[in-house]
XYZ file of C-alpha atoms in Angstrom:
397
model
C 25.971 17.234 -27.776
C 24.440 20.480 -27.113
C 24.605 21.788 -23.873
C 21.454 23.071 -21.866
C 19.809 26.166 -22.922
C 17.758 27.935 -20.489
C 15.561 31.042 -21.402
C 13.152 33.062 -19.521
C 11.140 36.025 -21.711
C 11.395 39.808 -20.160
C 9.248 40.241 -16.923
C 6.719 38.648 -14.678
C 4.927 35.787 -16.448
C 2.403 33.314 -14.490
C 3.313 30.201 -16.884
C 5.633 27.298 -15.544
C 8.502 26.492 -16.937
C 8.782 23.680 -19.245
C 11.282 21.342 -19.397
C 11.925 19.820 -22.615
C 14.307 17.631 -24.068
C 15.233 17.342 -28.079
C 16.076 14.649 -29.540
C 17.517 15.592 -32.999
C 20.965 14.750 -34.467
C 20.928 17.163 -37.373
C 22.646 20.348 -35.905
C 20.578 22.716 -38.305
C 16.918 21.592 -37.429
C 18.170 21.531 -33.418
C 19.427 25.913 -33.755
C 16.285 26.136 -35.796
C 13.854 24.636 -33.063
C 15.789 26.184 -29.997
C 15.369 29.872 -32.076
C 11.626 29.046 -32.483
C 11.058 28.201 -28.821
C 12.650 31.264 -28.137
C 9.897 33.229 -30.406
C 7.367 31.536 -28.839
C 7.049 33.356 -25.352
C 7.219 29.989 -22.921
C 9.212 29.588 -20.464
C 11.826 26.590 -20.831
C 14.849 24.589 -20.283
C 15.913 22.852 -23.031
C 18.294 20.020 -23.410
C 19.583 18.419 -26.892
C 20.671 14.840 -27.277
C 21.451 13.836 -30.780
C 20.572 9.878 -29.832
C 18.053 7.791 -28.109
C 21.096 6.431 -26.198
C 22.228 9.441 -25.089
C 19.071 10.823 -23.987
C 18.365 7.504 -22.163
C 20.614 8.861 -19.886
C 19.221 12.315 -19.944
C 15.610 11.020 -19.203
C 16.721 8.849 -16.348
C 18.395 11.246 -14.627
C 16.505 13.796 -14.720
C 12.132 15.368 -14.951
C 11.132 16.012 -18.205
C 7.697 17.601 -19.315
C 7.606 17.749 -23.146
C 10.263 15.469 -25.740
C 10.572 17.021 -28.988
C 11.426 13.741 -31.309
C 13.105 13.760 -34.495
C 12.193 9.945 -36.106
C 15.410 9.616 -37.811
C 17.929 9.049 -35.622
C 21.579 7.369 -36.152
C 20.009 4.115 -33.366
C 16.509 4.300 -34.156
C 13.751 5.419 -36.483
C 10.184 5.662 -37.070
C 7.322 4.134 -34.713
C 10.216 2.665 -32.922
C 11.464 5.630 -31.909
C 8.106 6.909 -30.191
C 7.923 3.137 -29.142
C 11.280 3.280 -27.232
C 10.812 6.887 -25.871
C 7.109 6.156 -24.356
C 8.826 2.958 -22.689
C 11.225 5.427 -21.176
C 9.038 8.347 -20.040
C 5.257 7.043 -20.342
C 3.895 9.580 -18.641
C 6.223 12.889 -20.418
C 4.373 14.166 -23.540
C 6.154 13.047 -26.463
C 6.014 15.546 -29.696
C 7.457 14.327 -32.999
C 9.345 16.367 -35.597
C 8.437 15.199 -39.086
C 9.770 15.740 -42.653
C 7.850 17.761 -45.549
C 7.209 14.193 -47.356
C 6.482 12.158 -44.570
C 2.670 12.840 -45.535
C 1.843 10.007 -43.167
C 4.234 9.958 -40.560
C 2.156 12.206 -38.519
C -0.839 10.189 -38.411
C 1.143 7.183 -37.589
C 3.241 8.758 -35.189
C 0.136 9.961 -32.739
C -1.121 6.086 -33.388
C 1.619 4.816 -31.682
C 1.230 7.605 -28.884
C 2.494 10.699 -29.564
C 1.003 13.266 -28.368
C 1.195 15.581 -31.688
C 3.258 16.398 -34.422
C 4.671 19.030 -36.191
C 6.203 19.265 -40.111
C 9.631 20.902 -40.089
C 9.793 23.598 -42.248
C 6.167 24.932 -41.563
C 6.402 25.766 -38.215
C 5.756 28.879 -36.365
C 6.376 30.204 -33.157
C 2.588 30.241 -32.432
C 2.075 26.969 -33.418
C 5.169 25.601 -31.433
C 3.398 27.197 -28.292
C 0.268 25.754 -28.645
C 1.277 22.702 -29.542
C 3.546 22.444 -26.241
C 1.098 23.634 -24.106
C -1.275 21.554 -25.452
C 0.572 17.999 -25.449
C 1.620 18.910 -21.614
C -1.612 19.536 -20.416
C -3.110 16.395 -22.189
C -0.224 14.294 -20.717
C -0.454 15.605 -17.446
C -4.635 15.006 -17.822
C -4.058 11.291 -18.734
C -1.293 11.134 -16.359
C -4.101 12.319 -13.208
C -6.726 9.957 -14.630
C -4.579 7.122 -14.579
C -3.782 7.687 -11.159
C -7.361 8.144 -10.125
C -7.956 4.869 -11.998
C -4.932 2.956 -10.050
C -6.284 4.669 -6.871
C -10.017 3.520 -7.671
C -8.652 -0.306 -7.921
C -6.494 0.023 -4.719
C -9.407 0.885 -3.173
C -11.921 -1.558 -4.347
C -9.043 -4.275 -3.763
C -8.895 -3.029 -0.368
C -12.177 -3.439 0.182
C -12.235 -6.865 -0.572
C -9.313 -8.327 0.927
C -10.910 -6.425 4.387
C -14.162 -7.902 3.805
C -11.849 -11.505 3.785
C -9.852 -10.015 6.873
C -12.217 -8.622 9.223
C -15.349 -10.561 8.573
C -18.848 -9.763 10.532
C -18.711 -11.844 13.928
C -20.834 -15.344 14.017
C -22.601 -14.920 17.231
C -26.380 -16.016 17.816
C -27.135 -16.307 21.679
C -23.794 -14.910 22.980
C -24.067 -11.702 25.225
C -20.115 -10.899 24.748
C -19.286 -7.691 22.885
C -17.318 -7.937 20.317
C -15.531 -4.832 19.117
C -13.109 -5.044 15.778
C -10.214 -2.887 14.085
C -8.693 -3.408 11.026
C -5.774 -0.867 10.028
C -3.317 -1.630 7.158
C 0.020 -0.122 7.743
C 0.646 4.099 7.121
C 1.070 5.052 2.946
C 0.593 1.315 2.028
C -1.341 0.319 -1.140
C -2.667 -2.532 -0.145
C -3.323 -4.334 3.163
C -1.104 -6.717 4.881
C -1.329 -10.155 6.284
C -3.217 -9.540 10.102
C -6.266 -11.301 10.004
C -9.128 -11.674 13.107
C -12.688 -13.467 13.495
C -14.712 -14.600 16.215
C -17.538 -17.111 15.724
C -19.732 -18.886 18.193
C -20.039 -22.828 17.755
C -23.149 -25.432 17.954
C -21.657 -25.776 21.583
C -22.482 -22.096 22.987
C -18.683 -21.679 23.068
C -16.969 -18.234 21.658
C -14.369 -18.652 19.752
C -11.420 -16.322 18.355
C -8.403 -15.633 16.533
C -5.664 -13.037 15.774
C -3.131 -13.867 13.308
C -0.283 -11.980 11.527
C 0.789 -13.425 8.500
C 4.966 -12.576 7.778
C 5.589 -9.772 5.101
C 3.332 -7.305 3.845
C 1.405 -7.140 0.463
C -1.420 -8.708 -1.831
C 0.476 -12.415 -1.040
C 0.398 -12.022 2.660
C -3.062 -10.434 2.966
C -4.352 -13.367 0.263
C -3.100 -16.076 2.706
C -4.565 -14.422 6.012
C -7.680 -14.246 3.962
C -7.392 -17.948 3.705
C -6.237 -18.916 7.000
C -9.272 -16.578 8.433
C -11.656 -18.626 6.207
C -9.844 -22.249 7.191
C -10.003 -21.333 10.781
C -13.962 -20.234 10.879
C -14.343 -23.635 8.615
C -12.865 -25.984 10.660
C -13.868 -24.330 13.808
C -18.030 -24.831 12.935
C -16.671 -28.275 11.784
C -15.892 -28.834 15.254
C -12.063 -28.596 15.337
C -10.462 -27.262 18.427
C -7.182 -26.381 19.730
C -3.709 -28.450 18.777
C -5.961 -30.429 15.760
C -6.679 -27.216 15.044
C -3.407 -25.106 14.705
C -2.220 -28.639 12.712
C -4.516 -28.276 9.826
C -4.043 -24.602 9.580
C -0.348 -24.864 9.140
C -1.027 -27.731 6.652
C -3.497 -25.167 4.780
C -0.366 -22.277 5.042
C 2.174 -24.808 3.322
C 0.247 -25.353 0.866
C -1.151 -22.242 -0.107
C 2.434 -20.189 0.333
C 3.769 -21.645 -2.560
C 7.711 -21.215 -2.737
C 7.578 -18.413 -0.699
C 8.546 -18.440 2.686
C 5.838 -17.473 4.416
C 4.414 -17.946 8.072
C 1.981 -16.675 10.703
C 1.373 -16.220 14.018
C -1.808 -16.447 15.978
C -3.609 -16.397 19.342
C -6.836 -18.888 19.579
C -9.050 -18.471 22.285
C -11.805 -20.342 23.851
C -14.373 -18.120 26.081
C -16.484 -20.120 28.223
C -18.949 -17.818 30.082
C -20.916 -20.732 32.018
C -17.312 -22.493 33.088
C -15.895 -18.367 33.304
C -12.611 -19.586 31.724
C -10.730 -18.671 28.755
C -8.609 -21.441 26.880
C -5.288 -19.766 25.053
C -3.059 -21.632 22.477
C -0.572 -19.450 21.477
C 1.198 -19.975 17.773
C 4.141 -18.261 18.168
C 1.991 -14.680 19.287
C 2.095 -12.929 22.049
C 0.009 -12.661 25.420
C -3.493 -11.220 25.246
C -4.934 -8.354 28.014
C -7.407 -9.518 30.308
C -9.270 -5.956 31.653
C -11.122 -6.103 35.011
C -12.765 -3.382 37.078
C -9.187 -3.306 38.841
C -6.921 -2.948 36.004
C -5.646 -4.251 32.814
C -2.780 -6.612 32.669
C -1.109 -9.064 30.093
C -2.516 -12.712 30.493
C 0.828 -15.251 31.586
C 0.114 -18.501 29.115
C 2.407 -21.177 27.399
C 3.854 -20.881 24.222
C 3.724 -22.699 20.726
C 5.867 -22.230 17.569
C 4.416 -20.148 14.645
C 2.543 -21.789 12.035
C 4.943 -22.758 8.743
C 8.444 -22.557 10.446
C 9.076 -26.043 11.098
C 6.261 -28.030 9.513
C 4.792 -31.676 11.682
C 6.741 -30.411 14.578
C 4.939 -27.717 16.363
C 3.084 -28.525 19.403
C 0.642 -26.060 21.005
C 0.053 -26.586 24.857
C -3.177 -25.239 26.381
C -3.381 -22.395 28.875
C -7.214 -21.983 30.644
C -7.513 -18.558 32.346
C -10.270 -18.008 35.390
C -12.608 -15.293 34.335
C -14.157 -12.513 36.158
C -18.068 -11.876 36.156
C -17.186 -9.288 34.030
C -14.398 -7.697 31.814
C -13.142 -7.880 28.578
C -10.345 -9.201 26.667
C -8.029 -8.089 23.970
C -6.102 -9.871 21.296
C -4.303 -7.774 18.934
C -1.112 -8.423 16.543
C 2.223 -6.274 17.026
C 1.833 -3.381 14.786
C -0.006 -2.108 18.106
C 3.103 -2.077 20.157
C 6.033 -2.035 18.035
C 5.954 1.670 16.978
C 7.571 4.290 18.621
C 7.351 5.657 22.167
C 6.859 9.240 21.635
C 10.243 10.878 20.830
C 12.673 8.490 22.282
C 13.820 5.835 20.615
C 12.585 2.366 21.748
C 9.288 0.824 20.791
C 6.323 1.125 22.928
C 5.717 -2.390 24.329
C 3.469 -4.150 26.168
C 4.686 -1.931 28.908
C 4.085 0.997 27.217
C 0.972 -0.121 25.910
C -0.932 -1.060 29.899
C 0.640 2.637 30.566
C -1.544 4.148 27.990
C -4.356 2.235 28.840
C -4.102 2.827 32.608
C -4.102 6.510 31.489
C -7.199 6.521 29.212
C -10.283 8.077 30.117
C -13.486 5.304 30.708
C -15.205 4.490 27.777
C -17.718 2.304 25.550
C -15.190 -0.429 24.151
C -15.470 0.773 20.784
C -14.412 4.253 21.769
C -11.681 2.609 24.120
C -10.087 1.065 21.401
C -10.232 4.112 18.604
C -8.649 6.252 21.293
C -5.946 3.495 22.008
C -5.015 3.263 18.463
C -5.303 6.899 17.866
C -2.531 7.054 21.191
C -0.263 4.784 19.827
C 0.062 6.111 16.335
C 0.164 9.670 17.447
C 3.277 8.609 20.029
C 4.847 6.479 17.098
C 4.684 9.639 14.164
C 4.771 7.425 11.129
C 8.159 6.248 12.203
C 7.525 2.725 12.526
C 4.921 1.122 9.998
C 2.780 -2.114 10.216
C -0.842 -3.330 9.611
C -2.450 -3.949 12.753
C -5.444 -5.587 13.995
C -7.317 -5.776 17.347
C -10.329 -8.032 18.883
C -11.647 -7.299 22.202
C -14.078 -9.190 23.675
C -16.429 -7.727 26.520
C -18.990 -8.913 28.978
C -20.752 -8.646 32.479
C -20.804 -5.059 33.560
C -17.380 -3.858 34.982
C-alpha cells in the first residue's frame, strides 16, 4: 500500500487541489500514473490502494474528487468494479484505466458510469489533465443538478402536504377574522405533523382545530393531512365534540399503521350570538383569549391525546364567556418550546403573554408574523419544531 503523495507545482496557481484516489494493484502502472500527474501541472493529493477493499476504507473515511480505476483487480474486475465504486462514491468522478486490447472496455466502462477512460500506455500528461479536469467538473455538474432536482421535489411536496395542512377557511356569513401560519420546523425537508382548519357549519357556528401529530416527517405530516380532512368531514356532517374526538382517533389507528403514532388537538366552538366559546382539549394545551385589557391563557378541562389509549379517552367540555370583541389563539408547541433568549429554559406560556404584552398594536396578521418572528429570533435555531397558529378575531377591540 502506497502511502499518500502530495504535490503542489512551483508558484501561485488559481486551480484547486484535487484529491484523487488510485486504485491499481500493479506497482509499475501506479509510479507510472503518479509520474504523469506530476507532468501534468494540477494540483493533487493522491492516495493508492491496490484493492476495492482497501479503498472501501479509504473512500469512507475520507473526500475524494476524482478515482482513477484499474478494472483488474485481485477482488473485482470489469463493470463490476465501476459498479461497486459508483455504489461507494456516486457522486466522485470515477476514471478507468484500461489495457491496449481492451478495444471495448472503454465504451463499456462509461456505459456503466464512468466518467471517461484512458488506455495505459498512450497517455500523456496533457491528456491526463484534461481528462481530470474534465470528469470533475462533469461530476460536480450532475452532482448540482441532482440537487436542484431533489430540491425542486422537496418543494413541490411541500407544497402539497401545506395545501392538505393549512387549507383556505370555510366561512360564508361569519364576520370573525381568521388569520393562519403554517411553519415547518428550521433546515427540515419536509413538513411535520401540525395541522389547523376552521370551517363554519349549516348552523352559523365557527368551528376550529389545532393538532400536532407526534414525530416529524412525510408519515406524520400524511396523517395530519388526514386527520385535518376527517375533522372538516365529519364536522359539515354534523359531528361535534366527544363523538367527534372518538371517530378521529378511530381514523388515527387506522391510518398509523404499526407505527406509534398520536396527536394532540384543541377543538373549539365560537358562538358569536350565545358569545361563548366551547373547548375540548385532546391532550393540548390552553388557548389565549385577547381582550382590549390583555391577553391571558384560557383555564379549561383536559382530555387524553388521540391514539394513546384507544376506547378510553373521554373529552369533557369547557364553554368560555366571550367579550364583544377580541380574538383568540390556538397554536401547537413549537411556538413556546424554543429557547428564551440566551438562557437556558424554554420560553413558555409565560414567556410567550410577556412577548405579547410587549408587542406593538397591530392588524392580526401583522401581530402574529411579529410574534413568530420574536420567538424564533429569542430561540436562535436552538430548539426546532413545526409550528402552527389560528387566531380568530372579531368585534372591534
Amino acid at each position: 500500500m502506497t502511502a499518500p503523495a502530495t504535490h503542489t507545482p512551483a508558484g501561485p496557481s488559481p486551480d484547486l487541489v484535487y484529491r484523487i484516489l488510485l486504485i491499481e494493484d500493479d506497482e509499475a502502472d501506479a509510479l507510472l500514473v503518479e509520474e504523469l500527474l506530476h507532468d501534468t501541472g494540477l494540483r493533487f493529493d493522491l492516495t493508492t490502494r491496490t484493492t476495492l477493499a482497501r479503498a472501501r476504507t479509504e473512500l469512507a473515511a475520507s473526500a475524494i474528487d476524482c478515482i482513477l480505476l484499474d478494472l483488474h483487480l485481485p477482488d473485482v474486475s470489469g463493470t463490476k468494479a465501476i459498479a461497486a465504486v459508483r455504489e461507494l462514491a456516486p457522486h466522485t468522478a470515477v476514471i478507468v484505466l484500461t489495457g491496449l486490447s481492451e478495444t471495448q472496455a472503454g465504451a463499456e466502462a462509461m456505459a456503466a458510469g464512468a466518467q471517461d477512460y484512458l488506455v495505459k500506455g498512450k497517455v500523456e500528461a496533457d491528456l491526463l489533465h484534461r481528462t481530470v479536469r474534465y470528469a470533475v467538473y462533469r461530476s460536480q455538474t450532475e452532482r448540482t443538478a441532482a440537487d436542484a432536482q431533489k430540491a425542486r421535489l422537496r418543494a413541490e411536496e411541500n407544497a402539497r402536504l401545506e395545501r392538505g395542512l393549512l387549507p383556505q377557511p370555510m366561512l360564508s356569513t361569519s364576520t370573525v377574522t381568521v388569520t393562519t401560519r403554517y411553519l415547518p420546523s428550521a433546515e427540515r425537508a419536509l413538513l411535520g405533523g401540525d395541522f389547523l382548519d376552521v370551517v363554519e357549519g349549516d348552523d352559523g357556528l365557527l368551528h376550529a382545530v389545532v393538532g400536532d401529530v407526534s414525530g416529524h416527517g412525510p408519515d406524520a405530516a400524511a396523517l395530519g393531512v388526514c386527520l385535518r380532512i376527517a375533522w372538516r368531514s365529519l364536522v359539515l356532517g354534523g359531528h361535534h365534540g366527544p363523538g367527534l374526538l372518538h371517530l378521529m382517533e378511530r381514523i388515527l389507528i387506522a391510518e398509523r399503521g404499526p407505527q406509534p403514532l398520536f396527536a394532540t388537538c384543541t377543538l373549539l366552538t365560537l358562538d358569536q350570538n350565545a358569545a361563548t366559546a366551547t373547548l375540548y382539549l385532546a391532550g393540548h394545551h390552553e388557548p389565549l383569549l385577547t381582550t382590549a385589557e390583555a391577553t391571558r391563557e384560557l383555564t379549561a378541562a383536559h382530555g387524553m391525546a388521540l391514539g394513546i389509549a384507544p376506547e378510553h379517552g373521554t373529552w369533557p367540555a369547557t364553554v368560555i364567556p366571550l367579550p364583544a370583541a377580541g380574538a383568540l389563539t390556538l397554536y401547537t408547541d413549537g411556538l413556546t418550546e424554543g429557547h428564551n433568549g440566551p438562557r437556558t429554559e424554554r420560553l413558555g406560556v409565560e414567556g410567550l403573554l410577556t412577548l405579547i404584552r410587549n408587542l406593538p398594536a397591530a392588524d392580526p396578521a401583522s401581530h402574529v408574523d411579529r410574534l413568530i418572528e420574536e420567538t424564533q429570533t429569542l430561540n436562535a435555531g436552538r430548539h426546532s419544531d413545526d409550528l402552527a397558529v389560528l387566531r380568530l378575531d372579531w368585534g372591534d377591540k
